[in-house]
mmCIF file of C-alpha atoms in Angstrom:
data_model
loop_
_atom_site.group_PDB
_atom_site.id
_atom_site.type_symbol
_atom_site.label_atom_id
_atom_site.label_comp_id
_atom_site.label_asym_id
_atom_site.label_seq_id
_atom_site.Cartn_x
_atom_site.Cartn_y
_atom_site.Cartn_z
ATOM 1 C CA UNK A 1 -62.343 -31.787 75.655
ATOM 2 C CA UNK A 2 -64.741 -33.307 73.118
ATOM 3 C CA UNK A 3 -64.761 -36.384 71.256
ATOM 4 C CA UNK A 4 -63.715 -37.405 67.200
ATOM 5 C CA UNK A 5 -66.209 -39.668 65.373
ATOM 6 C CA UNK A 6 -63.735 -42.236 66.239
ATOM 7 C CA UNK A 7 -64.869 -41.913 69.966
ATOM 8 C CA UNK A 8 -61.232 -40.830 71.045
ATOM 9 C CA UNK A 9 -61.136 -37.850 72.988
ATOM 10 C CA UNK A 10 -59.286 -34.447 70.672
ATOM 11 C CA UNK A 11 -56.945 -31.945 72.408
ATOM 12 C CA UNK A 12 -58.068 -28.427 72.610
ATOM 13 C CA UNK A 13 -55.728 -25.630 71.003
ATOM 14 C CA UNK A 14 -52.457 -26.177 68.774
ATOM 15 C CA UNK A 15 -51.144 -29.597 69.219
ATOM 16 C CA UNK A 16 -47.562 -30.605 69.238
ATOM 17 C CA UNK A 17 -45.889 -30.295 65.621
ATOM 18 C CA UNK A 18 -44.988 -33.464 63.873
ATOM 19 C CA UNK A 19 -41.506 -33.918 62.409
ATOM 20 C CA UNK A 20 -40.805 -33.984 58.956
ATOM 21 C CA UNK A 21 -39.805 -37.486 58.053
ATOM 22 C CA UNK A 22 -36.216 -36.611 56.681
ATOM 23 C CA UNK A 23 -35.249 -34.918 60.109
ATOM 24 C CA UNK A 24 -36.941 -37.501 62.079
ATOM 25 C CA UNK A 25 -34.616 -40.497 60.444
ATOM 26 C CA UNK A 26 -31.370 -38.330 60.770
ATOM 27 C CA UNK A 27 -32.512 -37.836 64.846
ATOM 28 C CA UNK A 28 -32.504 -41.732 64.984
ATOM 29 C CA UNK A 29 -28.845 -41.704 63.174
ATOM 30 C CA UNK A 30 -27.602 -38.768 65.594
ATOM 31 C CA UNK A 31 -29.098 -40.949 68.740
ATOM 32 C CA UNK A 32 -27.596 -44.641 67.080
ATOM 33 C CA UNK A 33 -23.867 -42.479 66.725
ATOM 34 C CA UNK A 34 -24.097 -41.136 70.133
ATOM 35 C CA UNK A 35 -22.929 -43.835 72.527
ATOM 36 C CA UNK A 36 -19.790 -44.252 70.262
ATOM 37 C CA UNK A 37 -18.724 -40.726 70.285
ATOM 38 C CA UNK A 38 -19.042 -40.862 74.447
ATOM 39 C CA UNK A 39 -16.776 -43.284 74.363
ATOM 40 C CA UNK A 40 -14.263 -42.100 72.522
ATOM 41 C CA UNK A 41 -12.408 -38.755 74.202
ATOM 42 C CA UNK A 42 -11.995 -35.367 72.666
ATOM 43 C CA UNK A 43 -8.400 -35.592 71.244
ATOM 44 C CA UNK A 44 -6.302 -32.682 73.274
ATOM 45 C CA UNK A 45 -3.952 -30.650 71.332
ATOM 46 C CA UNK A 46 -0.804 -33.045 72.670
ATOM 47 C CA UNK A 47 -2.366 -35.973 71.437
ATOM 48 C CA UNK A 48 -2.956 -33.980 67.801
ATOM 49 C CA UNK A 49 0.225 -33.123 67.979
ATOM 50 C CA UNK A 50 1.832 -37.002 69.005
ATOM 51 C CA UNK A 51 -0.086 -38.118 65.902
ATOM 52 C CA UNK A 52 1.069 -35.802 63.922
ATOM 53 C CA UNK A 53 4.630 -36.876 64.745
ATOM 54 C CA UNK A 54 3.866 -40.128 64.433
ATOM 55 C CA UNK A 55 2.957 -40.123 60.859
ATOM 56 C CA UNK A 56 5.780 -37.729 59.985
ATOM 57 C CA UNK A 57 8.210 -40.429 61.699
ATOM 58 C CA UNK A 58 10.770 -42.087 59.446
ATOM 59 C CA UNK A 59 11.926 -45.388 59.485
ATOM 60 C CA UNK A 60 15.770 -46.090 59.645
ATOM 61 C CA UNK A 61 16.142 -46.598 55.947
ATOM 62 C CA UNK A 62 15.232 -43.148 54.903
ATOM 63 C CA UNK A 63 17.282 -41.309 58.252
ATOM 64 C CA UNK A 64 20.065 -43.328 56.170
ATOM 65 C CA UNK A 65 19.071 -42.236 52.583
ATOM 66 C CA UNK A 66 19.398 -38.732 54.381
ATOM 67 C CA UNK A 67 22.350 -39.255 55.625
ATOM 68 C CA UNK A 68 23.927 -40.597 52.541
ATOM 69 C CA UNK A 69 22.646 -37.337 50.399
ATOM 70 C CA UNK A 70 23.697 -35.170 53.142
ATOM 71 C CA UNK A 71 27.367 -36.819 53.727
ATOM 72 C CA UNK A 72 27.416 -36.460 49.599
ATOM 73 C CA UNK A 73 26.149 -32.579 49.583
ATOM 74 C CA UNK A 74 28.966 -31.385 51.896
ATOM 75 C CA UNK A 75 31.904 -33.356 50.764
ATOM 76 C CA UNK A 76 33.007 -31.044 48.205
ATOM 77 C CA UNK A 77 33.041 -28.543 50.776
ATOM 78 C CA UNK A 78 35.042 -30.374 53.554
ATOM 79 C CA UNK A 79 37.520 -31.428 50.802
ATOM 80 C CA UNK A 80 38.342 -27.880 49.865
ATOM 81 C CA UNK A 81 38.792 -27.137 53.731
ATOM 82 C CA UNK A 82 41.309 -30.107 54.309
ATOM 83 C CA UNK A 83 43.332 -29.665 51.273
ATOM 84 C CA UNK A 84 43.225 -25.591 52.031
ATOM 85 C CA UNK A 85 45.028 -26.890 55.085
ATOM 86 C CA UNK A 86 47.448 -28.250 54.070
ATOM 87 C CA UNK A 87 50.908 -27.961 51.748
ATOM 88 C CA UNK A 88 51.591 -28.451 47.545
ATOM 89 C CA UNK A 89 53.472 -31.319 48.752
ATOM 90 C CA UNK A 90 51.250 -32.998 50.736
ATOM 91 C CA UNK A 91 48.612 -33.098 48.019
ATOM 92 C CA UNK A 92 50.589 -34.677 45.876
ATOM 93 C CA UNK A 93 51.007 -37.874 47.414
ATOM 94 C CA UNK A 94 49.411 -40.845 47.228
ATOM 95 C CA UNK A 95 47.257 -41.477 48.854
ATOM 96 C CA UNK A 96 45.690 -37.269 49.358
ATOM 97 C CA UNK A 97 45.328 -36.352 52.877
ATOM 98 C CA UNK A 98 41.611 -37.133 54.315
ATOM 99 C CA UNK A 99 42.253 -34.504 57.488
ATOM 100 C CA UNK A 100 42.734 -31.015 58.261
ATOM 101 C CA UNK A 101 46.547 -29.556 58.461
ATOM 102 C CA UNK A 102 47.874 -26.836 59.987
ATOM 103 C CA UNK A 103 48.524 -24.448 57.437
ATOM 104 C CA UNK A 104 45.176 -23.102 57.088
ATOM 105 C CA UNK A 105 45.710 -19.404 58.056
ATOM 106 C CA UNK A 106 48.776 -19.573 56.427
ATOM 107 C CA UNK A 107 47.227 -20.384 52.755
ATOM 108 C CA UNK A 108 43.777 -17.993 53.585
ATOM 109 C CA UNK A 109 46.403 -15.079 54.284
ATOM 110 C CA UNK A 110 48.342 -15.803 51.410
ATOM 111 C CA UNK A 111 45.087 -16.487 48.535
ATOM 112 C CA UNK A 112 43.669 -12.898 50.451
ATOM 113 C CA UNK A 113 47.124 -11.102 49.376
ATOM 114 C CA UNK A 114 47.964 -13.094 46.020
ATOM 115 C CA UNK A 115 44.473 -12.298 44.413
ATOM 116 C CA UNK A 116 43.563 -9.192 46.265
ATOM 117 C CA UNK A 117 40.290 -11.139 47.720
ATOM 118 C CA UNK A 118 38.723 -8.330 49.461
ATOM 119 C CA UNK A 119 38.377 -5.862 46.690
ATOM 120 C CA UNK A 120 37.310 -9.063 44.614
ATOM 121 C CA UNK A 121 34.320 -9.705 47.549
ATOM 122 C CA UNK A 122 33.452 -6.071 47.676
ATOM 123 C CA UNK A 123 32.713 -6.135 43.747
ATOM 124 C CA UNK A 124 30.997 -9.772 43.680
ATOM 125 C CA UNK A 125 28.586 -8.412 46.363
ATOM 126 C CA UNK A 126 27.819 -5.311 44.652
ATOM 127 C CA UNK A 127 27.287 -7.175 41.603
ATOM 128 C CA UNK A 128 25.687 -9.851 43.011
ATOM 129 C CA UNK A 129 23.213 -7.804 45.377
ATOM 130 C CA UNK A 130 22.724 -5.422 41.805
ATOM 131 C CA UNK A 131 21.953 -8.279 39.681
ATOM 132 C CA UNK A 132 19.707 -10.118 42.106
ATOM 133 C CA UNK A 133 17.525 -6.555 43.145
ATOM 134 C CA UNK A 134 17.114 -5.616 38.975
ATOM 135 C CA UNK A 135 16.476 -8.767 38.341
ATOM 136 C CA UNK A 136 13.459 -9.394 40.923
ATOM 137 C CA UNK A 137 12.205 -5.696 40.297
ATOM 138 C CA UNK A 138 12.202 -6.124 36.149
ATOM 139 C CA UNK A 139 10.916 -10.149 36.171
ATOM 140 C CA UNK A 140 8.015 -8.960 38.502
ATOM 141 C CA UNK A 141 6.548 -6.219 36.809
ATOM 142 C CA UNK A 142 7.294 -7.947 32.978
ATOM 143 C CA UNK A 143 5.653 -11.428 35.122
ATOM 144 C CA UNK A 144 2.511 -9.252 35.805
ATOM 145 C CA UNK A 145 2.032 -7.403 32.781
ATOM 146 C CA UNK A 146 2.401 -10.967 30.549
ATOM 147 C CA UNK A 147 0.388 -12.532 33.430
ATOM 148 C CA UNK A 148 -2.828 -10.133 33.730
ATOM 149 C CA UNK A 149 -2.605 -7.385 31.363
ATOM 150 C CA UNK A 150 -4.148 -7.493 27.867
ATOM 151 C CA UNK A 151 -2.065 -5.690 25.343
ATOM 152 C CA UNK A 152 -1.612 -7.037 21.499
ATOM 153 C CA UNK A 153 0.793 -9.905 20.928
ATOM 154 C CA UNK A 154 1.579 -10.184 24.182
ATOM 155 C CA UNK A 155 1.818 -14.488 23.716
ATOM 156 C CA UNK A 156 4.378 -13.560 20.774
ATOM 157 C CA UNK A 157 6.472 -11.543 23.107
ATOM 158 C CA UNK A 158 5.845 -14.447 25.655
ATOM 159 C CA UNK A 159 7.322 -16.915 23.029
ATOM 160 C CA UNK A 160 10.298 -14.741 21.640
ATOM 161 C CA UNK A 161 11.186 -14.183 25.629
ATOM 162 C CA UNK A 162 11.359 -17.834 26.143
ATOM 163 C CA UNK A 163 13.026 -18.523 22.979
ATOM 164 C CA UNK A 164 15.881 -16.450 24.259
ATOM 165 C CA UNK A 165 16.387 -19.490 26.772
ATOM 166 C CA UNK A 166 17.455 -21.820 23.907
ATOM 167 C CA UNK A 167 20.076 -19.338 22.486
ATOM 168 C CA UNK A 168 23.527 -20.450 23.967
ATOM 169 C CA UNK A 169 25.446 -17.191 25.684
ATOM 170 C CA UNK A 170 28.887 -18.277 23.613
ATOM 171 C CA UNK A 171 26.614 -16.698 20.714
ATOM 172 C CA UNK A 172 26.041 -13.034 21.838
ATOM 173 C CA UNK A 173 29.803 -12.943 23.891
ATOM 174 C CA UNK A 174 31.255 -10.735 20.826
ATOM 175 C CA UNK A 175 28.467 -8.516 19.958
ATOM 176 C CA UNK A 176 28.018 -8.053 23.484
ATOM 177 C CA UNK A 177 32.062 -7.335 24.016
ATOM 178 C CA UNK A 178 31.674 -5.031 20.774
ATOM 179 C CA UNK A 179 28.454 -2.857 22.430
ATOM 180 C CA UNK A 180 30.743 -2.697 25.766
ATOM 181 C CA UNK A 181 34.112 -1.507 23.806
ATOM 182 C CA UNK A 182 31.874 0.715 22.202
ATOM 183 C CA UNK A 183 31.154 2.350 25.154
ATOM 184 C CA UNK A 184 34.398 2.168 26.712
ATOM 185 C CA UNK A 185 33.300 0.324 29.725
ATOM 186 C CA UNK A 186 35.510 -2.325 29.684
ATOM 187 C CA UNK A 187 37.109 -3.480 33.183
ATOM 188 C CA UNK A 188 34.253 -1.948 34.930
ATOM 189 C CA UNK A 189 31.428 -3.407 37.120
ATOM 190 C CA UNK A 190 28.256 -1.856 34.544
ATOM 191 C CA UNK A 191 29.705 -3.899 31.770
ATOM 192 C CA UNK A 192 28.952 -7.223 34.112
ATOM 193 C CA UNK A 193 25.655 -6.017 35.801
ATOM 194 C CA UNK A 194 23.585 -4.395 32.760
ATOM 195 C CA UNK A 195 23.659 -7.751 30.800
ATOM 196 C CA UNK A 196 21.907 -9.979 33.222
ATOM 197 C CA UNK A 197 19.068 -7.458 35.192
ATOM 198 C CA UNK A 198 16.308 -9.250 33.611
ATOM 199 C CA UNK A 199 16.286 -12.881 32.753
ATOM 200 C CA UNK A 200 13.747 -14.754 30.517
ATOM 201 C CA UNK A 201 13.615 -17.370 32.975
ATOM 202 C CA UNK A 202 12.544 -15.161 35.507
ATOM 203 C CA UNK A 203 10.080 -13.483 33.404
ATOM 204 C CA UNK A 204 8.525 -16.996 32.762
ATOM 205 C CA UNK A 205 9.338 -17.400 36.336
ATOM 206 C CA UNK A 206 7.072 -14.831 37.942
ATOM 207 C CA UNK A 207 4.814 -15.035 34.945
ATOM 208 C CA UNK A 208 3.457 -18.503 36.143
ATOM 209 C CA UNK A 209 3.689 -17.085 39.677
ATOM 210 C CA UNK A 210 1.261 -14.551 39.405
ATOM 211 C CA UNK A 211 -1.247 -16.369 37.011
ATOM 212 C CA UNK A 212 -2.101 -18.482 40.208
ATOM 213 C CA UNK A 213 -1.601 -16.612 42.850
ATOM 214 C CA UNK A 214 -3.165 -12.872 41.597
ATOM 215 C CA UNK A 215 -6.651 -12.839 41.130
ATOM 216 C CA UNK A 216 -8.051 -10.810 38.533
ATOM 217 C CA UNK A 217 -10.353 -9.564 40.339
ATOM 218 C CA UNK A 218 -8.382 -7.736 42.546
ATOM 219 C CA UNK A 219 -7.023 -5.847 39.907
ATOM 220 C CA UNK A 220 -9.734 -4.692 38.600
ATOM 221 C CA UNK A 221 -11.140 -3.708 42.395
ATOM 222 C CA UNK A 222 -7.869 -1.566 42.594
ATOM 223 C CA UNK A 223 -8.670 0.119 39.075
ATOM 224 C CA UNK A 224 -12.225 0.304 39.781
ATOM 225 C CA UNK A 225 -10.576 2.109 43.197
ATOM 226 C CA UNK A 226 -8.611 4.522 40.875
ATOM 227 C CA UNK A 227 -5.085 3.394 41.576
ATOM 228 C CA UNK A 228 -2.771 3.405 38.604
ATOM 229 C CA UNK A 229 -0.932 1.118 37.397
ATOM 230 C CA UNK A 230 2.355 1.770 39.508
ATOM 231 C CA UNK A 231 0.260 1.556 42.724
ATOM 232 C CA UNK A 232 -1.035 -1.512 41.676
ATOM 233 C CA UNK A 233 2.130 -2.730 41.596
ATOM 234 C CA UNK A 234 3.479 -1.580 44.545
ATOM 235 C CA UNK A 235 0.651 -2.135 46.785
ATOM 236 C CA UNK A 236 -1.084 -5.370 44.983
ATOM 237 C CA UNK A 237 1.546 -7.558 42.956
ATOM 238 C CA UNK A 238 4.728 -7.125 45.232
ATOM 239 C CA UNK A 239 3.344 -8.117 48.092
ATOM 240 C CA UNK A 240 0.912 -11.160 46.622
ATOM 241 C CA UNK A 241 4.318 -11.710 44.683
ATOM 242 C CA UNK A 242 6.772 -11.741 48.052
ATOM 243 C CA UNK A 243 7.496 -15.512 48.071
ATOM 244 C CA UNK A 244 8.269 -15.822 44.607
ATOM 245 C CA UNK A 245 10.761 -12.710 44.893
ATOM 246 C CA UNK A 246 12.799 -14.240 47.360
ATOM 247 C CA UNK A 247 12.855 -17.706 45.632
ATOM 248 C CA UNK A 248 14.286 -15.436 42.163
ATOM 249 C CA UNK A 249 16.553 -13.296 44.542
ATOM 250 C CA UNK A 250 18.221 -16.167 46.048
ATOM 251 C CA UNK A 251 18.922 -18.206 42.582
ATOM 252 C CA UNK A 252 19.839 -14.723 40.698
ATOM 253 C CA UNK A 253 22.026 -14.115 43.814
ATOM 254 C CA UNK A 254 24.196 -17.287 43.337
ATOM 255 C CA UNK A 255 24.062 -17.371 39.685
ATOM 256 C CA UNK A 256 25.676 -13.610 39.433
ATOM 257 C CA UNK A 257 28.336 -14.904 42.353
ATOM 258 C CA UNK A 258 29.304 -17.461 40.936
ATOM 259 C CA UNK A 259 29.391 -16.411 37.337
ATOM 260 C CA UNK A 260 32.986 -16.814 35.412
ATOM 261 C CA UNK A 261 32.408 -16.336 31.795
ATOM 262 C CA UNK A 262 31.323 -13.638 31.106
ATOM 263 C CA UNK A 263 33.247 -11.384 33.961
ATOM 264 C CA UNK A 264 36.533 -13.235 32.427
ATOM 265 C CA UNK A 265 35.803 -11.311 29.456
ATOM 266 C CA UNK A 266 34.947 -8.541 30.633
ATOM 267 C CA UNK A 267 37.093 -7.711 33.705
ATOM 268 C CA UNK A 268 40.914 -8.053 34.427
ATOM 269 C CA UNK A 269 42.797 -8.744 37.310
ATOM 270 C CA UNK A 270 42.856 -5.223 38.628
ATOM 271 C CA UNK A 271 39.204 -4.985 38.956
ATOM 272 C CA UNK A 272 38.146 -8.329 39.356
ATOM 273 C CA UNK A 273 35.173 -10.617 40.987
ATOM 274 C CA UNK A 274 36.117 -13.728 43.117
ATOM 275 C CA UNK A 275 36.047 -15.808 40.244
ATOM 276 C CA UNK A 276 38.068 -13.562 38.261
ATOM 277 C CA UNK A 277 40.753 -13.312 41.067
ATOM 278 C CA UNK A 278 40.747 -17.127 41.453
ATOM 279 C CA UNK A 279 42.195 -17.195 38.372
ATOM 280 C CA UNK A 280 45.540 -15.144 39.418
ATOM 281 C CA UNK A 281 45.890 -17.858 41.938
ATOM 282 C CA UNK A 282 46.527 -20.558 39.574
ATOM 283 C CA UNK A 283 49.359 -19.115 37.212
ATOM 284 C CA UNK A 284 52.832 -20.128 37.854
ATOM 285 C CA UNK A 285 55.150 -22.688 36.591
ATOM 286 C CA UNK A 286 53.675 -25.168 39.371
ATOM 287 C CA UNK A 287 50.234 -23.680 40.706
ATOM 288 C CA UNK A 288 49.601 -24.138 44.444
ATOM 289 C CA UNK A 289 46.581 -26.408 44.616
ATOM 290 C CA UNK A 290 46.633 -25.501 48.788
ATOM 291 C CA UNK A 291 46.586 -21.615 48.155
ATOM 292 C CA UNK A 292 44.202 -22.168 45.194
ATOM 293 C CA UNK A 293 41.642 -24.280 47.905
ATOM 294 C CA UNK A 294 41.884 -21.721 50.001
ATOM 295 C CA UNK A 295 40.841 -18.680 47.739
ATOM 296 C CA UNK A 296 37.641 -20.805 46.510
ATOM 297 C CA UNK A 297 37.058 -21.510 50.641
ATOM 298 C CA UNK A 298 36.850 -17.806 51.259
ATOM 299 C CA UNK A 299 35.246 -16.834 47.905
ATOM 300 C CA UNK A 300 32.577 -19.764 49.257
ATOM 301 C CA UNK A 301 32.443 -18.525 53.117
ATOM 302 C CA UNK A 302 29.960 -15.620 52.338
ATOM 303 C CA UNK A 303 27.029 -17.605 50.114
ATOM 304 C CA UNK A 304 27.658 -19.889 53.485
ATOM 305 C CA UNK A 305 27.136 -16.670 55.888
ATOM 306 C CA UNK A 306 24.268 -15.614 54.023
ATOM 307 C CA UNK A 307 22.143 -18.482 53.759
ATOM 308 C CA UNK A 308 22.862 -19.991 57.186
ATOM 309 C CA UNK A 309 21.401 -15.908 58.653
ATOM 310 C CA UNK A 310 18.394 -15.673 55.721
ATOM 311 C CA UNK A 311 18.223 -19.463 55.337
ATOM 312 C CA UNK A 312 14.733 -19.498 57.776
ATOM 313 C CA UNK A 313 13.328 -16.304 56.033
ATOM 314 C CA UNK A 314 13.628 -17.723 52.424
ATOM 315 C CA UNK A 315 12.187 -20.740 53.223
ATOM 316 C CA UNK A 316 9.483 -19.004 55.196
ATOM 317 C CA UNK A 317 8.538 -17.466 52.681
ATOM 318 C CA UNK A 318 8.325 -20.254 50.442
ATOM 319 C CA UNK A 319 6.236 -21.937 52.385
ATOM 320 C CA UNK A 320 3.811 -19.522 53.151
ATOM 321 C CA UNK A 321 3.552 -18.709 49.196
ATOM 322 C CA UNK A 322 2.741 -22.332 49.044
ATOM 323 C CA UNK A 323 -0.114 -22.863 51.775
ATOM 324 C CA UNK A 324 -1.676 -19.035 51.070
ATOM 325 C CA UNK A 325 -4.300 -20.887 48.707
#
């Protein structure tokens, strides 16, 4: 040991370091916080999840705005049961029924015969399921290419596609008849599928889809990789694509089931689609507003199957589209 000019006796060999002054001051903060964070316990994973609940509780003024909407959404539907159940008669008194009958069966059985319902299902779900599957396929692939692909005047093909959206469909119904007598497919299922496989809507649709949700960069990895453009599609877009797919299957589904105007045109009653064959149901001197009720209940029943079996999936799939970023 020997001694500074100060007279204080100096330490032999390395000293201990000194802190900087930055980490010092955040020491003091850690040891000030301390105490309060041993008081307060770890949160477990029930009470994350009681919180949780608690701030996705509702009062009793928006279980009854739910209520109200709900009571409102399936109305229509419970009407069309309780007058399917019951006689022409009955309906027109005053005041209408407001409960099931008894002649439910009865009126099913007879709309089924009258407007030969199952051949009219069988072609509403091919057209329907035909429709929905071109329509996904053809939106997807024009979505990417308008979305990431660099080609000249692609924002005036953008803008013509979209423009097609304010063209009313009463405008093309007798060119479009004309091109279908032309080629003699009248009463046939083609002349109601080919007209609506690709939308503009959902070309615009997947369009802003894939802007977001594709990054660029993984295209290019899959070029620089030396997959072609049809792999990149298959392997890249559809599946980055997926949620968006099922949102434009499910509203091209509906749309082509419940479409009237133009398969009125184009189909008869020998060959018809539900909606077509409701129509057979109403002719008559006095149409029979129970039997009528009853075709729309079973033309209704399967968009009722379908989403109450694939209701989870499609809005699964939503939701995980929504929270990938």
């Amino acid at each position: 040991m020997t001694l500074t000019t100060t007279g204080r006796p100096r330490r032999e060999g390395p000293g201990p370091r000194r802190r900087p002054p930055a980490r010092t001051a955040a020491l003091r903060r850690l040891r000030r916080l301390r105490p309060r964070r041993r008081g307060r316990p770890a949160p477990t994973p029930a009470t994350a999840r009681t919180r949780a609940g608690r701030q996705l509780h509702g009062g009793p003024l928006t279980y009854a705005v739910l209520a109200l909407f709900t009571a409102g959404s399936l109305f229509p539907l419970v009407w069309t049961a309780v007058t399917a159940s019951r006689d022409n008669m009955r309906l027109a008194k005053t005041p209408p029924p407001f409960w099931f009958g008894t002649r439910l069966a009865e009126n099913a059985g007879t709309a089924w015969t009258e407007a030969n319902m199952g051949l009219a299902l069988l072609n509403t779900l091919l057209v329907a399921g035909t429709v929905a599957l071109g329509t996904v396929l053809f939106c997807t692939v024009a979505g990417f290419a308008f979305a990431k692909l660099k080609f000249r005047f692609s924002g005036a093909l953008l803008l013509l596609t979209i423009g097609t959206m304010m063209v009313p469909p009463q405008l093309s119904v007798v060119p479009l008849f004309m091109v279908i007598a032309e080629l003699k497919w009248t009463n046939q299922l083609q002349s109601v599928v080919l007209p609506t496989l690709v939308s503009a809507f959902g070309v615009f649709f997947m369009r802003q889809y894939l802007l977001e949700a594709l990054p660029g960069e993984l295209v290019e990895a899959a070029r620089v990789d030396g997959a072609s453009s049809l792999r990149i599609i298959w392997h890249v877009v559809f599946p980055v694509a997926r949620p968006a797919m099922a949102v434009l299957a499910m509203l091209s589904f509906v749309q082509a089931w419940n479409d009237f105007f133009w398969p009125i045109i184009a189909l008869t009653q020998e060959n018809p689609t539900v909606q077509v064959a409701l129509t057979g149901l109403g002719r008559g001197y006095v149409p029979d507003q129970a039997v009528i009720m009853a075709g729309a209940l079973l033309g209704t029943l399967p968009l009722l199957l379908a989403f109450t079996l694939f209701g989870k999936q499609i809005v699964g799939g939503i939701m995980r589209g929504a929270v990938k970023g």
